[in-house]
Coordinates of C-alpha atoms in Angstrom, one line a residue:
M1 CA -78.6 54.6 30.1
K2 CA -77.6 50.7 28.0
L3 CA -73.8 51.4 28.1
T4 CA -73.5 52.2 31.6
K5 CA -75.8 49.8 32.8
S6 CA -73.7 47.3 30.7
L7 CA -70.2 48.5 32.2
S8 CA -71.9 47.9 35.7
L9 CA -73.0 44.5 34.5
L10 CA -68.8 43.7 32.9
S11 CA -67.5 45.3 36.5
L12 CA -69.2 42.2 38.1
S13 CA -68.5 40.1 36.4
F14 CA -64.7 41.1 36.5
S15 CA -65.2 40.7 40.4
L16 CA -66.9 37.7 40.3
A17 CA -64.4 36.4 38.2
C18 CA -61.5 37.5 40.8
A19 CA -63.1 36.5 43.9
P20 CA -62.0 33.0 43.8
F21 CA -58.7 33.1 42.8
A22 CA -57.7 36.6 45.5
A23 CA -58.2 33.9 48.5
L24 CA -55.3 31.7 46.7
T25 CA -52.6 31.6 49.5
H26 CA -49.3 33.4 48.2
A27 CA -51.0 33.6 45.2
E28 CA -48.8 36.3 42.3
T29 CA -49.9 37.9 39.2
L30 CA -46.9 38.0 36.7
W31 CA -48.4 39.7 33.9
S32 CA -51.8 41.7 32.9
D33 CA -53.0 43.1 30.5
N34 CA -56.2 45.4 29.1
S35 CA -57.8 47.0 25.8
L36 CA -60.7 47.9 24.8
T37 CA -61.1 47.3 21.0
A38 CA -63.9 49.1 19.1
L39 CA -65.2 46.8 15.8
H40 CA -67.8 48.3 13.0
G41 CA -69.0 45.4 10.6
K42 CA -71.3 44.4 8.0
N43 CA -73.0 41.3 6.4
Y44 CA -74.0 39.8 10.5
E45 CA -76.3 37.1 9.9
V46 CA -78.9 36.0 13.0
N47 CA -78.3 36.7 16.5
Y48 CA -79.0 34.5 19.5
S49 CA -82.9 35.3 20.0
L50 CA -83.4 34.9 16.5
S51 CA -85.8 37.5 15.8
S52 CA -84.3 41.0 14.0
D53 CA -81.8 41.6 11.3
D54 CA -78.6 42.3 12.3
S55 CA -77.3 43.2 9.2
T56 CA -74.6 46.0 11.1
R57 CA -73.0 46.0 14.0
N58 CA -70.9 48.4 16.0
V59 CA -68.8 46.6 19.1
L60 CA -66.9 47.5 22.0
T61 CA -65.1 44.6 23.4
F62 CA -62.9 45.4 26.8
E63 CA -60.2 42.4 27.6
H64 CA -58.4 41.1 30.1
A65 CA -55.4 38.7 30.1
S66 CA -53.2 38.0 33.0
G67 CA -51.1 35.5 34.2
H68 CA -50.1 34.3 37.8
S69 CA -48.4 31.3 39.7
W70 CA -52.0 29.4 40.0
G71 CA -52.5 29.4 35.9
D72 CA -53.7 32.0 33.8
L73 CA -57.5 34.2 33.5
F74 CA -58.8 35.6 30.1
I75 CA -62.3 37.4 30.0
F76 CA -64.1 39.5 27.2
S77 CA -67.1 41.4 27.2
D78 CA -68.7 42.5 24.1
Y79 CA -71.5 45.7 23.6
L80 CA -72.8 44.7 20.6
V81 CA -75.0 47.0 18.9
S82 CA -77.4 46.4 15.6
D83 CA -78.8 48.6 12.8
D84 CA -82.4 47.4 14.6
D85 CA -81.4 49.8 18.1
S86 CA -81.0 46.0 19.2
S87 CA -78.1 45.4 21.9
E88 CA -76.4 42.4 23.5
L89 CA -74.1 42.5 26.1
Y90 CA -71.9 39.2 25.9
T91 CA -69.3 38.1 28.4
E92 CA -67.0 34.6 28.2
I93 CA -64.7 34.4 31.7
S94 CA -61.5 31.5 31.2
P95 CA -59.9 30.2 34.2
R96 CA -57.1 27.7 33.9
L97 CA -55.3 25.9 36.6
S98 CA -52.0 25.4 35.7
L99 CA -50.9 21.4 37.1
G100 CA -47.6 22.4 36.3
K101 CA -47.2 25.3 38.6
L102 CA -49.6 24.1 41.2
S103 CA -48.3 20.9 41.1
G104 CA -44.4 22.4 40.8
S105 CA -43.6 19.4 38.9
E106 CA -41.7 20.1 35.0
L107 CA -45.7 18.4 32.2
A108 CA -43.6 19.5 28.9
F109 CA -43.7 16.7 26.4
G110 CA -43.4 17.2 22.9
P111 CA -44.6 20.6 21.7
V112 CA -46.6 20.7 25.3
K113 CA -45.4 22.8 27.4
D114 CA -48.3 22.6 30.1
V115 CA -51.5 21.0 30.5
L116 CA -54.6 22.9 32.2
L117 CA -57.7 22.9 34.3
A118 CA -59.5 24.6 32.1
G119 CA -63.1 26.3 32.5
Q120 CA -65.1 29.1 31.0
L121 CA -68.4 31.0 31.8
E122 CA -70.3 32.7 28.7
L123 CA -72.8 35.5 30.0
G124 CA -75.9 36.5 27.5
N125 CA -78.3 39.8 27.6
M126 CA -79.7 40.8 25.1
D127 CA -82.4 43.9 24.9
D128 CA -86.2 42.9 23.3
P129 CA -85.9 43.8 19.3
D130 CA -90.0 44.4 19.8
H131 CA -88.7 46.8 22.8
L132 CA -92.0 45.3 25.3
T133 CA -89.6 45.2 28.1
A134 CA -86.0 46.1 29.4
T135 CA -84.2 42.6 29.0
G136 CA -84.1 39.7 26.4
P137 CA -83.3 36.4 26.0
H138 CA -80.4 35.9 28.7
F139 CA -78.6 32.5 29.5
T140 CA -75.7 31.3 31.1
N141 CA -73.6 27.8 29.6
K142 CA -70.6 26.0 31.7
L143 CA -67.5 25.0 30.4
A144 CA -64.9 22.6 31.8
G145 CA -62.4 20.8 30.5
V146 CA -58.5 20.4 30.4
G147 CA -56.1 22.9 28.0
F148 CA -52.2 22.8 26.7
D149 CA -50.1 24.9 26.0
L150 CA -47.8 24.7 22.9
A151 CA -44.7 25.7 21.9
V152 CA -45.3 26.4 18.5
P153 CA -42.4 27.8 16.2
G154 CA -42.7 32.4 15.1
F155 CA -46.2 31.9 17.3
A156 CA -45.6 34.8 21.0
Y157 CA -48.8 31.7 22.2
F158 CA -50.4 28.9 21.1
Q159 CA -53.3 27.3 23.4
T160 CA -55.6 24.6 22.4
N161 CA -58.4 23.7 24.9
L162 CA -61.0 20.4 25.0
Y163 CA -64.2 21.6 26.9
H164 CA -67.7 19.4 27.6
R165 CA -70.4 22.5 27.6
N166 CA -73.6 22.3 30.3
N167 CA -75.8 24.9 28.1
D168 CA -78.1 26.7 30.2
D169 CA -81.4 26.8 26.9
R170 CA -80.6 23.8 24.4
A171 CA -78.7 20.1 25.1
D172 CA -74.5 20.0 26.1
N173 CA -72.5 19.2 23.9
E174 CA -68.3 19.2 23.5
Q175 CA -66.7 22.4 22.2
L176 CA -62.2 21.9 20.9
T177 CA -61.1 26.2 20.7
L178 CA -57.9 27.3 19.6
V179 CA -55.8 30.1 20.9
W180 CA -53.4 31.7 18.9
G181 CA -51.0 35.3 18.7
L182 CA -48.5 35.5 15.7
P183 CA -46.6 38.7 15.9
F184 CA -44.7 39.4 12.3
T185 CA -43.1 42.1 10.6
L186 CA -42.8 43.8 7.6
G187 CA -40.1 46.0 6.8
S188 CA -39.9 48.1 9.5
E189 CA -43.9 48.0 10.5
Q190 CA -45.3 45.6 13.4
F191 CA -47.8 43.3 12.8
L192 CA -50.0 40.8 14.5
Y193 CA -52.1 38.2 13.9
D194 CA -54.8 36.7 16.8
G195 CA -57.7 34.7 17.3
F196 CA -59.3 32.0 17.9
L197 CA -61.5 28.7 17.0
D198 CA -64.5 27.2 18.2
W199 CA -65.6 24.4 16.4
A200 CA -69.0 22.7 19.2
S201 CA -70.1 19.2 18.4
A202 CA -74.0 18.4 17.3
S203 CA -76.4 17.8 19.7
R204 CA -80.3 16.5 19.5
D205 CA -81.3 20.0 19.2
V206 CA -78.5 21.8 17.3
H207 CA -76.2 21.0 14.3
A208 CA -72.1 21.6 14.9
S209 CA -70.8 25.3 13.8
M210 CA -67.5 26.3 13.6
N211 CA -66.5 29.8 14.9
F212 CA -63.1 30.7 12.8
T213 CA -62.4 34.6 14.3
S214 CA -58.8 36.6 13.5
Q215 CA -57.5 39.9 13.4
L216 CA -55.1 41.4 11.5
K217 CA -53.4 44.4 13.3
W218 CA -50.7 46.5 12.7
D219 CA -49.0 48.3 15.4
I220 CA -49.1 52.4 15.2
G221 CA -47.9 53.1 18.4
A222 CA -44.5 51.2 18.0
R223 CA -44.6 53.9 15.1
A224 CA -44.5 56.5 18.1
G225 CA -42.3 54.5 20.3
K226 CA -44.9 53.2 22.4
P227 CA -45.1 49.4 21.5
K228 CA -48.3 46.8 22.1
K229 CA -50.1 50.0 22.6
L230 CA -52.6 51.0 19.6
Y231 CA -53.2 49.0 17.0
A232 CA -55.1 49.8 13.5
G233 CA -56.8 46.6 11.0
L234 CA -59.3 44.6 10.4
E235 CA -61.2 41.2 11.8
Y236 CA -62.6 39.1 9.6
V237 CA -65.6 35.9 10.6
H238 CA -65.7 33.1 9.5
W239 CA -69.0 31.1 11.0
N240 CA -71.0 28.0 9.5
D241 CA -74.1 27.2 11.4
K242 CA -73.6 29.9 13.9
F243 CA -75.2 29.1 17.1
G244 CA -75.8 25.1 15.4
I245 CA -78.7 26.9 13.4
K246 CA -77.7 24.2 10.0
N247 CA -77.7 27.2 7.3
G248 CA -81.2 26.7 5.5
T249 CA -83.4 26.3 8.4
W250 CA -86.3 27.7 8.0
G251 CA -84.4 29.9 5.2
I252 CA -82.1 31.4 7.5
D253 CA -78.3 31.8 6.5
S254 CA -76.6 31.5 8.5
N255 CA -72.9 31.3 7.4
E256 CA -71.3 34.2 8.8
R257 CA -69.0 36.2 6.6
N258 CA -68.1 39.8 7.9
I259 CA -65.3 41.8 7.5
N260 CA -65.1 44.4 10.2
L261 CA -62.7 47.8 11.1
L262 CA -61.2 48.1 14.4
L263 CA -59.0 49.9 16.8
K264 CA -57.7 48.2 19.9
Y265 CA -56.6 50.4 22.6
H266 CA -53.9 48.4 25.6
F267 CA -53.9 50.9 29.1

């Protein structure tokens, strides 16, 4: 029942994100990719509600990425279940408007391939860990700023985004986000190393935090003649002062280090 409700919310989020762009005159989709990832890992630290043990988690992730005549769009939604049976649905919707494409001008300079107006919507919804209500803490954070597509040798893509964060339940702050994808070959086998780094500044009620999450994936689909379809690998999470909670506050260990097993399918 929880999963059905979560998938319905995901579908609604996707529709709301795409609706404004569908109205753009002569808008064209240049490419599109969707995927599902199953993750299992231990050594998770505090969750957003600070009220349950997150030691072990199973995560199902949906991702959508697409390029358009106006820019690009990335959406992901995590459905997370902790070992205390509490769960969370967390979604990010990240559209970026390409100033180069919209103006019809070449904005490349140095390693910069394009300049974009970047936005992001963060949607969180958790079960009450005490199971007293249907849902626990929820939040909506709005981010806006500027992005840069960079040409980095060997990388399929490399992005830098600078945001101002308008937070729902905390003081506003700033965020730097790096995103990358690095394909490589070892012998006859194909691999992909991709991930992101989020650094969020301190504010009056949160400490600065840094989340470095990356995945090393083996393209097992290529062995069956279907490259970039099915991957198996590992995800490593290195999160300092998770959720802006300084490590050691109230006796909480908020420095997270964990490795997840993963299986990812593109459709």
